[in-house]
Coordinates of C-alpha atoms and ligand atoms in Angstrom, one line a residue:
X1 CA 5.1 -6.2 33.3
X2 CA 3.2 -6.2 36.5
X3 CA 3.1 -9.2 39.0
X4 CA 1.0 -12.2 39.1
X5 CA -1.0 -12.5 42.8
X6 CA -2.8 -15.2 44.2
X7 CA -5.0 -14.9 47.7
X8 CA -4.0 -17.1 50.2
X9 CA -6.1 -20.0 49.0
X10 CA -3.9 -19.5 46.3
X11 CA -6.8 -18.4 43.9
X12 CA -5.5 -15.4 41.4
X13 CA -6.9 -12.0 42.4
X14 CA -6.1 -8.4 39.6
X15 CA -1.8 -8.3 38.9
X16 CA -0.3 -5.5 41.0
X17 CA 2.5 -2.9 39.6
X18 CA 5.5 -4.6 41.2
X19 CA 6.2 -1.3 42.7
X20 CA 2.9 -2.7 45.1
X21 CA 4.5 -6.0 45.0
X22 CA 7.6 -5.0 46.5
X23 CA 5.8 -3.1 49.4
X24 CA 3.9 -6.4 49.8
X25 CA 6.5 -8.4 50.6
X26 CA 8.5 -5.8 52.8
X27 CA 5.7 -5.5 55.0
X28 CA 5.6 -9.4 54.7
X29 CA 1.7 -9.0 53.7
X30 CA 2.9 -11.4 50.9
X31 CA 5.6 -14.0 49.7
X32 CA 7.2 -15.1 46.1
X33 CA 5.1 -17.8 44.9
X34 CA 6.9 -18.5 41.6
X35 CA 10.0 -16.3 39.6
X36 CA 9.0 -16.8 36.3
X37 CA 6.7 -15.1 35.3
X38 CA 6.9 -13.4 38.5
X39 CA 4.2 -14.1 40.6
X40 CA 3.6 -13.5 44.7
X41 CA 0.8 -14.8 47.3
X42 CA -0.8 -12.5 49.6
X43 CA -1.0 -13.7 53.2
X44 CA -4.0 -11.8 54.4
X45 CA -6.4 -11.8 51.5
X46 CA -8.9 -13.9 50.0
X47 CA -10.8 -13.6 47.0
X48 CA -14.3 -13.1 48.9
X49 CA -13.1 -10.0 50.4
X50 CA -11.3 -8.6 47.3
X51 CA -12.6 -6.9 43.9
X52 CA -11.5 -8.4 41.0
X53 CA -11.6 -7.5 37.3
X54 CA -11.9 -9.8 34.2
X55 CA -9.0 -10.1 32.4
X56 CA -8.2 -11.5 28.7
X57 CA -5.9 -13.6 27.3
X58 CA -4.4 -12.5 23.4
X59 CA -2.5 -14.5 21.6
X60 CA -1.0 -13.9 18.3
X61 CA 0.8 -17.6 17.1
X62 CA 4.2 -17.1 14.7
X63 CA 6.4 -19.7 13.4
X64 CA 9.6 -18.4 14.9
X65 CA 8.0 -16.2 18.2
X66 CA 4.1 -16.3 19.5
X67 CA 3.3 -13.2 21.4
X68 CA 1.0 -13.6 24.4
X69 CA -0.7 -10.5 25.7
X70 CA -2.7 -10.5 29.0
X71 CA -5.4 -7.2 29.1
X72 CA -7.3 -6.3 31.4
X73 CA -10.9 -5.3 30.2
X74 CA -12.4 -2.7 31.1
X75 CA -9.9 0.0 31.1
X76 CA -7.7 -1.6 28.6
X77 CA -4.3 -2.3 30.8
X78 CA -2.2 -4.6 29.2
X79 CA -0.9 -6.7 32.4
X80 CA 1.4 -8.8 31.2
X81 CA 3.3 -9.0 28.0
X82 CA 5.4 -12.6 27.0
X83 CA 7.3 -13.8 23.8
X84 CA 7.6 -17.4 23.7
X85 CA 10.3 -18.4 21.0
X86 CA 9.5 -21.7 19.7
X87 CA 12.0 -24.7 18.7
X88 CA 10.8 -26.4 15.5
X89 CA 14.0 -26.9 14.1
X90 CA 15.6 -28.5 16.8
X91 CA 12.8 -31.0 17.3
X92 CA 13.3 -31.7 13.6
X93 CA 17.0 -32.7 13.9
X94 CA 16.7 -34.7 17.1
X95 CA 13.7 -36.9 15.3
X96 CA 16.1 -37.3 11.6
X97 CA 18.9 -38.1 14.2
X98 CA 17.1 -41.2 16.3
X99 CA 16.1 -41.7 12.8
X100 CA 19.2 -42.3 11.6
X101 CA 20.1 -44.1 14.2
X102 CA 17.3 -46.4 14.3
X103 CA 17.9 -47.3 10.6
X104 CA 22.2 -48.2 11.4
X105 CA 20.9 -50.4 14.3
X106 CA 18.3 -52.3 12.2
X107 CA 20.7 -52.9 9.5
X108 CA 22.8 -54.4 11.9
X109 CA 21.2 -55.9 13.9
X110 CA 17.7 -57.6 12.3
X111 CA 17.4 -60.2 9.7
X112 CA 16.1 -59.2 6.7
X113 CA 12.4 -58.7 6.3
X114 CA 10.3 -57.7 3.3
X115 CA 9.5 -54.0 3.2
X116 CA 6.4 -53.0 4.9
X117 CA 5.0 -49.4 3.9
X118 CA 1.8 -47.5 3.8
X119 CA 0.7 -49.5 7.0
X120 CA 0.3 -46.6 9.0
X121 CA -2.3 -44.5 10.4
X122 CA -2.8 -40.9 11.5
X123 CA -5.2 -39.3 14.3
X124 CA -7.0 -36.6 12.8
X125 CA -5.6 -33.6 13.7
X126 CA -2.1 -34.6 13.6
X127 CA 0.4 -32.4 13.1
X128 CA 4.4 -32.5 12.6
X129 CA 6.1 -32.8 15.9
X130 CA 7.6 -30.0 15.2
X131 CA 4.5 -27.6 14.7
X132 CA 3.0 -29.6 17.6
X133 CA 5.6 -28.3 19.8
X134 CA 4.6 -24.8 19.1
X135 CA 1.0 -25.3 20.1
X136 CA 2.2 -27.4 23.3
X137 CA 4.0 -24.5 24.0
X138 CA 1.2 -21.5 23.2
X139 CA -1.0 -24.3 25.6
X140 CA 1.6 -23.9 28.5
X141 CA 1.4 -20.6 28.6
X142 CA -2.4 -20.6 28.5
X143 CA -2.7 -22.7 31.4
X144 CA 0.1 -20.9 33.4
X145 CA -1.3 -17.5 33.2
X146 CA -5.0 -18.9 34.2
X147 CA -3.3 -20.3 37.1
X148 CA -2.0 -16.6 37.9
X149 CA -4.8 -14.3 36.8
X150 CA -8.7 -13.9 36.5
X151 CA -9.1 -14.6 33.1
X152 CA -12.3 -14.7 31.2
X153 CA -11.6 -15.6 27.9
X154 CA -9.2 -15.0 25.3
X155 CA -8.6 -14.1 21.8
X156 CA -6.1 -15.6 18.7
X157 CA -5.6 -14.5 15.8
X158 CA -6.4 -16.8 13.3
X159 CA -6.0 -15.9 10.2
X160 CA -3.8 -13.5 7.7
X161 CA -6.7 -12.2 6.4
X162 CA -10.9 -11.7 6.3
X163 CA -11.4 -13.9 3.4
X164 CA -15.2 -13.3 4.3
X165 CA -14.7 -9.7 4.1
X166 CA -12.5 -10.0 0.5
X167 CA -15.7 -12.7 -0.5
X168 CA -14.0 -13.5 -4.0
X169 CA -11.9 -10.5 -4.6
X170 CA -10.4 -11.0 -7.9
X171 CA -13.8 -11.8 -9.8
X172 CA -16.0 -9.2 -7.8
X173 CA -15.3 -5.5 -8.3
X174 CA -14.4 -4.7 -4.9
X175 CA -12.4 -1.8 -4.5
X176 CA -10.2 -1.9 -1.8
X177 CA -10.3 2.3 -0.8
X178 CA -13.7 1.1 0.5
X179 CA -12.8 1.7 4.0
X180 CA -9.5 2.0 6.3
X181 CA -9.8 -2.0 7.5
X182 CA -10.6 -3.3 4.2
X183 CA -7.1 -1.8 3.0
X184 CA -5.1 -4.1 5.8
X185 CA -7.0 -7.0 4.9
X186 CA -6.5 -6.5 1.1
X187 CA -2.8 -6.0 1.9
X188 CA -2.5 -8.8 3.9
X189 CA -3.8 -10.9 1.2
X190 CA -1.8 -9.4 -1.2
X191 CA 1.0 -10.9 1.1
X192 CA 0.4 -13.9 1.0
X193 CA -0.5 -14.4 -2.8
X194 CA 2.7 -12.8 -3.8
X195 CA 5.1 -14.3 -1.3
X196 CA 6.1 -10.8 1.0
X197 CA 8.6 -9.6 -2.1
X198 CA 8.5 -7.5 -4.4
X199 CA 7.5 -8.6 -7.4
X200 CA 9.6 -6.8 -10.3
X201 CA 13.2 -7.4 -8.3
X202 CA 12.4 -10.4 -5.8
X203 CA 13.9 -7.8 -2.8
X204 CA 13.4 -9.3 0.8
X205 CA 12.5 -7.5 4.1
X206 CA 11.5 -4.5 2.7
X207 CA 8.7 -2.3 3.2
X208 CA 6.3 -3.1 0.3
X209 CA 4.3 -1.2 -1.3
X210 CA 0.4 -1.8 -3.2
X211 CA 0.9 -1.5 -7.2
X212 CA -1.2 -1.4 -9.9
X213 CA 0.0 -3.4 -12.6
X214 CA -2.0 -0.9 -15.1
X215 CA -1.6 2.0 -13.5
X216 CA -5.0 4.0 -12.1
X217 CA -4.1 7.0 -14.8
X218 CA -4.1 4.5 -17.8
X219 CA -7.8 3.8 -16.3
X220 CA -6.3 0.8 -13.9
X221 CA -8.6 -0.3 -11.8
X222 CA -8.5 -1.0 -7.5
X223 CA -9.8 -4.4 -8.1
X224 CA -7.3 -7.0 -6.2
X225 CA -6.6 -8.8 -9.5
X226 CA -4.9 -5.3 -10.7
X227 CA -2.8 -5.3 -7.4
X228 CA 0.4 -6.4 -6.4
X229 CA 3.4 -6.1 -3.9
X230 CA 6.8 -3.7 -5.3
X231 CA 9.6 -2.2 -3.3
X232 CA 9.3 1.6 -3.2
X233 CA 12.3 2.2 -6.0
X234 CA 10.6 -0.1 -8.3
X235 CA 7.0 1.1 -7.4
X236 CA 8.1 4.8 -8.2
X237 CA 10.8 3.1 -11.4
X238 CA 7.7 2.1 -13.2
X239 CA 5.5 5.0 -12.4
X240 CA 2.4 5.3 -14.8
X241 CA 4.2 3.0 -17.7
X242 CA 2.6 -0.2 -18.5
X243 CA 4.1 -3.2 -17.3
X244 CA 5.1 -4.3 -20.7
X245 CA 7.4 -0.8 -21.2
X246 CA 9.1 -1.7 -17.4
X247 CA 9.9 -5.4 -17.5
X248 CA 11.8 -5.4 -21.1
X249 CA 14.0 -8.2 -21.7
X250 CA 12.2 -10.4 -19.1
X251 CA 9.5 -12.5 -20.9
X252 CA 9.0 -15.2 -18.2
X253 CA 8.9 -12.9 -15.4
X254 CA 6.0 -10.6 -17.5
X255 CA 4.3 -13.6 -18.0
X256 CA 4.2 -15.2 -14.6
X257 CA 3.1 -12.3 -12.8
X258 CA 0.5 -11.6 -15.3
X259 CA -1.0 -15.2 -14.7
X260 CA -0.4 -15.0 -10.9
X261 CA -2.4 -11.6 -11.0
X262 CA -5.5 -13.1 -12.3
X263 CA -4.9 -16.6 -10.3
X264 CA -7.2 -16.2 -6.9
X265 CA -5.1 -17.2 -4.0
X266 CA -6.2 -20.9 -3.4
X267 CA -8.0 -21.4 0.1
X268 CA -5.2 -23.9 1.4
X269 CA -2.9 -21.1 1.1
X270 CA -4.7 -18.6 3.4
X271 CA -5.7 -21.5 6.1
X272 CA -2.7 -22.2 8.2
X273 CA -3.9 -25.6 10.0
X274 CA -1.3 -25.0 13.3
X275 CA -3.5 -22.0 14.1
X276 CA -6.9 -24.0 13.4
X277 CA -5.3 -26.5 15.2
X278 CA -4.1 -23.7 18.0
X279 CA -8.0 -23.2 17.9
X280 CA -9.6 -26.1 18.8
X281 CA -7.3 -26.7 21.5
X282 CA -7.8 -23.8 23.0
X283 CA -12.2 -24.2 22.3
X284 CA -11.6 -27.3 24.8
X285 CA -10.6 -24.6 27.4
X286 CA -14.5 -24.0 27.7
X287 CA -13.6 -20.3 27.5
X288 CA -15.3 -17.9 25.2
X289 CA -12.9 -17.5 21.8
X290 CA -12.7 -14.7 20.2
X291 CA -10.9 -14.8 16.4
X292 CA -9.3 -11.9 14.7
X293 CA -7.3 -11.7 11.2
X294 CA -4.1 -10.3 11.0
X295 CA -5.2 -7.5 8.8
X296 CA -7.4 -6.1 11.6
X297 CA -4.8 -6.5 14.4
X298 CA -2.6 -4.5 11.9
X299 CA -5.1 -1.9 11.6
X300 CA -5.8 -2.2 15.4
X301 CA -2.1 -1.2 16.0
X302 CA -1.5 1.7 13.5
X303 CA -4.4 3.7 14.0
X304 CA -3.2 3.4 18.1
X305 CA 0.2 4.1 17.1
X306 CA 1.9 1.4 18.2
X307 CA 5.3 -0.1 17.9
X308 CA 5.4 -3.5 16.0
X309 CA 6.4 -6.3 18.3
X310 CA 5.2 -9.8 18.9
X311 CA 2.9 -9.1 22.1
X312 CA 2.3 -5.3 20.9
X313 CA 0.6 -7.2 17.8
X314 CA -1.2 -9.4 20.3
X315 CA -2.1 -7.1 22.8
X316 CA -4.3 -5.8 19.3
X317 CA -5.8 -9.3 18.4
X318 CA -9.5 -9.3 17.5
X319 CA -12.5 -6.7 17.4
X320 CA -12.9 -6.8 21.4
X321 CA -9.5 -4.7 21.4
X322 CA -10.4 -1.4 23.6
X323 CA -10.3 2.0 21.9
X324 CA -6.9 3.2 24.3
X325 CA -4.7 0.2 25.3
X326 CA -2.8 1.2 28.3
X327 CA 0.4 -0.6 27.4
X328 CA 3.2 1.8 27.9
X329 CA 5.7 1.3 30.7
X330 CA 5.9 -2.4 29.9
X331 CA 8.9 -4.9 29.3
X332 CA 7.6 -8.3 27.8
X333 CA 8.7 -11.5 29.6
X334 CA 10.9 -13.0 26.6
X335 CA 11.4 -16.6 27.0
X336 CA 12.8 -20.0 25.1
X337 CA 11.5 -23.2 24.8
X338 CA 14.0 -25.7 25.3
X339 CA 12.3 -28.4 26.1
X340 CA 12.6 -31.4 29.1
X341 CA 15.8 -33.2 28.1
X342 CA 15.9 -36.1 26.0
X343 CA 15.2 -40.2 26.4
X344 CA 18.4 -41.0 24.5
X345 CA 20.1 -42.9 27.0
X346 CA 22.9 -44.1 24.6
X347 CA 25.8 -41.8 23.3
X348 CA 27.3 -42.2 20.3
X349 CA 30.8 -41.2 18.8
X350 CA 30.5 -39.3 15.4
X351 CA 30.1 -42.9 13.8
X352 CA 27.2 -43.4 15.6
X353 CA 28.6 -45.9 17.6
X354 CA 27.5 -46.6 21.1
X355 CA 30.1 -45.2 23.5
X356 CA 28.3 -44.1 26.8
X357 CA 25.1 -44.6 28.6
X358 CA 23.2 -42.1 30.6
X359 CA 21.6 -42.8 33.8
X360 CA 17.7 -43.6 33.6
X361 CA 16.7 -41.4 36.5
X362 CA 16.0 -37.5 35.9
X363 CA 16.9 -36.7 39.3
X364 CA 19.5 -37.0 42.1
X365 CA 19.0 -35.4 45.9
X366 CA 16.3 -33.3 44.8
X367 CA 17.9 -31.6 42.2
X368 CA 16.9 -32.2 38.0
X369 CA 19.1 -30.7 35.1
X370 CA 18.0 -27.2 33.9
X371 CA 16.8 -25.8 37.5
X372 CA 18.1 -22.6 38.2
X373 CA 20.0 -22.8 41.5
X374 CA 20.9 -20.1 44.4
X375 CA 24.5 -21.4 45.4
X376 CA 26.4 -19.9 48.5
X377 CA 29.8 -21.7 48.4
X378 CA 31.6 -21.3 51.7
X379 CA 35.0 -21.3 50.8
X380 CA 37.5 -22.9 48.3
X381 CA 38.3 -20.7 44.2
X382 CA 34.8 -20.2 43.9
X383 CA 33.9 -18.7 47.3
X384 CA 30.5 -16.4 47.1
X385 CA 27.0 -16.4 45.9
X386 CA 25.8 -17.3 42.1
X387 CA 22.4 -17.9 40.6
X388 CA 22.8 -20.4 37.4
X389 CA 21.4 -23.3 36.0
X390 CA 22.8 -26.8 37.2
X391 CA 23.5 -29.8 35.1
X392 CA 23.2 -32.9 37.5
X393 CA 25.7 -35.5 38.1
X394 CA 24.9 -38.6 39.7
X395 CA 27.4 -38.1 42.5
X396 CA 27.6 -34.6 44.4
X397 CA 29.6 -32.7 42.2
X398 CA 26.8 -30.7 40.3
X399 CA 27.8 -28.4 37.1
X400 CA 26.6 -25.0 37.9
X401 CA 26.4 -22.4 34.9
X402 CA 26.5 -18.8 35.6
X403 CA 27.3 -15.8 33.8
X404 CA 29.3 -17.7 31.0
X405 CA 30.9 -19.9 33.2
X406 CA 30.8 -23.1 34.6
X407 CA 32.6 -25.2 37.5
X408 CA 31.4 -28.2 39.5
X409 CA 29.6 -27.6 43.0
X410 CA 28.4 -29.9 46.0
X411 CA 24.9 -30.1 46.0
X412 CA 24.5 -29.2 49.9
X413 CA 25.4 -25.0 48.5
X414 CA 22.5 -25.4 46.3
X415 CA 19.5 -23.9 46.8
X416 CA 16.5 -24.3 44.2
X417 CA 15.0 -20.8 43.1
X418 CA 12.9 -22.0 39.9
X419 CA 12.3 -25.6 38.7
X420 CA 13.5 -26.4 35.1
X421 CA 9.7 -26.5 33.4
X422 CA 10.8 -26.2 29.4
X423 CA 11.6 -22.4 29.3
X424 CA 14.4 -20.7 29.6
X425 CA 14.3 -16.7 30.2
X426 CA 16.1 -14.3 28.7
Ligands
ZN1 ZN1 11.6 -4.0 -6.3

């Protein structure tokens, strides 16, 4: 991944290879601005006097991972490459937990009152907390990497498939052969109407494969309604038979897919509202936004030949993709969301009663739980340098963690390298 640079009015100028970067800051033309995502600031430069290019920001939003790819445009160098693993789950639990512990302390505590429900409103817009955090997150990242780099505008994927290239496909004729992109759009779809399994054994994670349910040499036609998803041994099993011959013994099953064939997949289930949501956040950027579908990223990155990962995938978002991406000697930036801490300021025992208190403030000489800390401890078991993260006491006996390990440290051996901003890197 190359290395973020700013000009000494701390304005970002084109990322350097950080084989540049590290001849920079020998020759003390430059100084480490921020570790993660590595960035430096040049001492004798200034964006008048230097030629910069545009540079684009591509984003392709999962569930689990979003993969953020920076290119830059004109010759197609893919700058900066970052997975951002989201935490939806744990936001879940800690929300059902205050939950439950709301609940216990009402019953205990109040009178009774009557019930009160369906006296609530929502924002429009509103999302779980849980998908919110993912968007929060993908918005982080935006801003961060504007800081760092000359971007111009920026592309998401938005969604699965091109229904506006399918227009209707089960009742219209369309045959999906009629070109190379229309096949990774029609397979996309067929993705997400039949759930990413096969359909004849219900196999998982496996590479899956377009069937006719009649078969093209019984005069089957390419029309998406005649199409589903099978697993290679079951796509080859039922050959040219007809469905009823394969599936014996399995009335239900015959019947349901038969139905599901000729059932259009509803528009709810194509439209995912995080990433429409994902999109109008980023609109109020006031850059230009570009929107792909998943099929044509797909397409974008087989017919370069490129590996499947998170920010490969989005280093392919959208039509604006240059014919050769320059992407090779890259290692993405993988890193966690873990969020700021927590307001709970009571502890409970596994009863949920009340058995400690946590202090209100988030800090204590300087320091705040989750930095990662330089320590150079003088003397004593644990004599020499680490780098960790510290957990904060409110006295000067910090917890440092550091390759596995933890043990308490005074605060005047620390030294911060990276404020604690939500992420953790891998
Ligand atoms: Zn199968």
């Amino acid at each position: 991944m190359y290395v973020f640079v700013l000009d000494q009015n701390l304005k970002p100028l084109d990322p350097c290879h950080p084989a540049r970067a590290r001849e920079l800051l020998k020759a003390d033309r430059a100084a480490v601005f921020r570790r993660y995502p590595f960035t430096i600031v040049l001492k004798d430069r200034t964006i008048e006097n230097s030629v910069v290019h545009p540079h684009r920001i591509k984003i392709d939003p999962g569930s689990k991972t979003t993969g953020i790819a920076v290119v830059q445009e004109p010759i197609g160098r893919v700058t900066t490459a970052i997975e951002v693993t989201h935490r939806g789950q744990v936001i879940r639990d800690a929300l059902l937990s205050r939950r439950v512990l709301r609940r216990g302390r009402r019953n205990r505590k109040t009178r009774y009152r009557q019930p009160r429900f369906l006296n609530r409103t929502r924002k429009k817009g509103w999302l779980p907390p849980s998908l919110e955090s993912r968007i929060a997150n993908i918005m982080t990242w935006v801003q961060r990497i504007r800081k760092f780099c000359p971007v111009i505008a920026i592309s998401q994927e938005l969604v699965r498939f091109d229904t506006s290239a399918l227009v209707n496909p089960e009742i219209s004729g369309i045959d999906y052969q009629r070109g190379e992109l229309f096949g990774f759009e029609v397979k996309e779809y067929l993705l997400a109407k039949w759930g990413r399994k096969c359909v004849y054994c219900d196999a998982l994670n496996l590479p899956l494969e377009v069937e006719h349910i009649v078969a093209k040499s019984r005069g089957g036609t390419n029309r998406v309604s005649n199409l589903t998803l099978a697993c290679r041994p079951c796509n080859q099993g039922k050959g040219n038979q007809l469905i009823e011959q394969f599936i014996t013994g399995k009335p239900d099953l015959l019947k349901r897919i038969l139905a599901q064939a000729k059932t259009p997949l509803k528009h709810a289930a194509a439209v995912n509202a995080t990433r429409w949501e994902l999109f109008r956040r980023l609109q109020q950027t006031g850059l230009p936004i570009e929107t792909g579908s998943g099929g044509l990223t797909k397409f974008n990155r087989k017919t370069k030949g490129i590996e499947k990962s998170h920010w490969a995938d989005a280093a392919c978002v959208g039509t604006s993709t240059p014919q050769q991406l320059l992407i090779k000697p890259i290692k993405p930036l993988l890193v966690v969301s873990i969020g700021h801490g927590r307001r709970q300021r009571c502890g409970t025992d596994r009863y949920g009663f009340p058995i400690r208190h946590a202090q209100r403030a988030k800090f204590f000489m300087g320091f705040g739980t989750g930095d990662i800390l330089k320590a150079n401890i003088p003397a004593g078991k644990y004599a020499g340098i680490y780098i960790g993260r510290v957990a904060i006491r409110f006295k000067p006996s910090f917890k440092l963690t550091t390759g596995g390990k933890s043990f308490d440290v005074h605060p005047k051996y620390l030294q911060v390298i990276h404020k604690a901003d939500g992420f953790a890197v891998l």
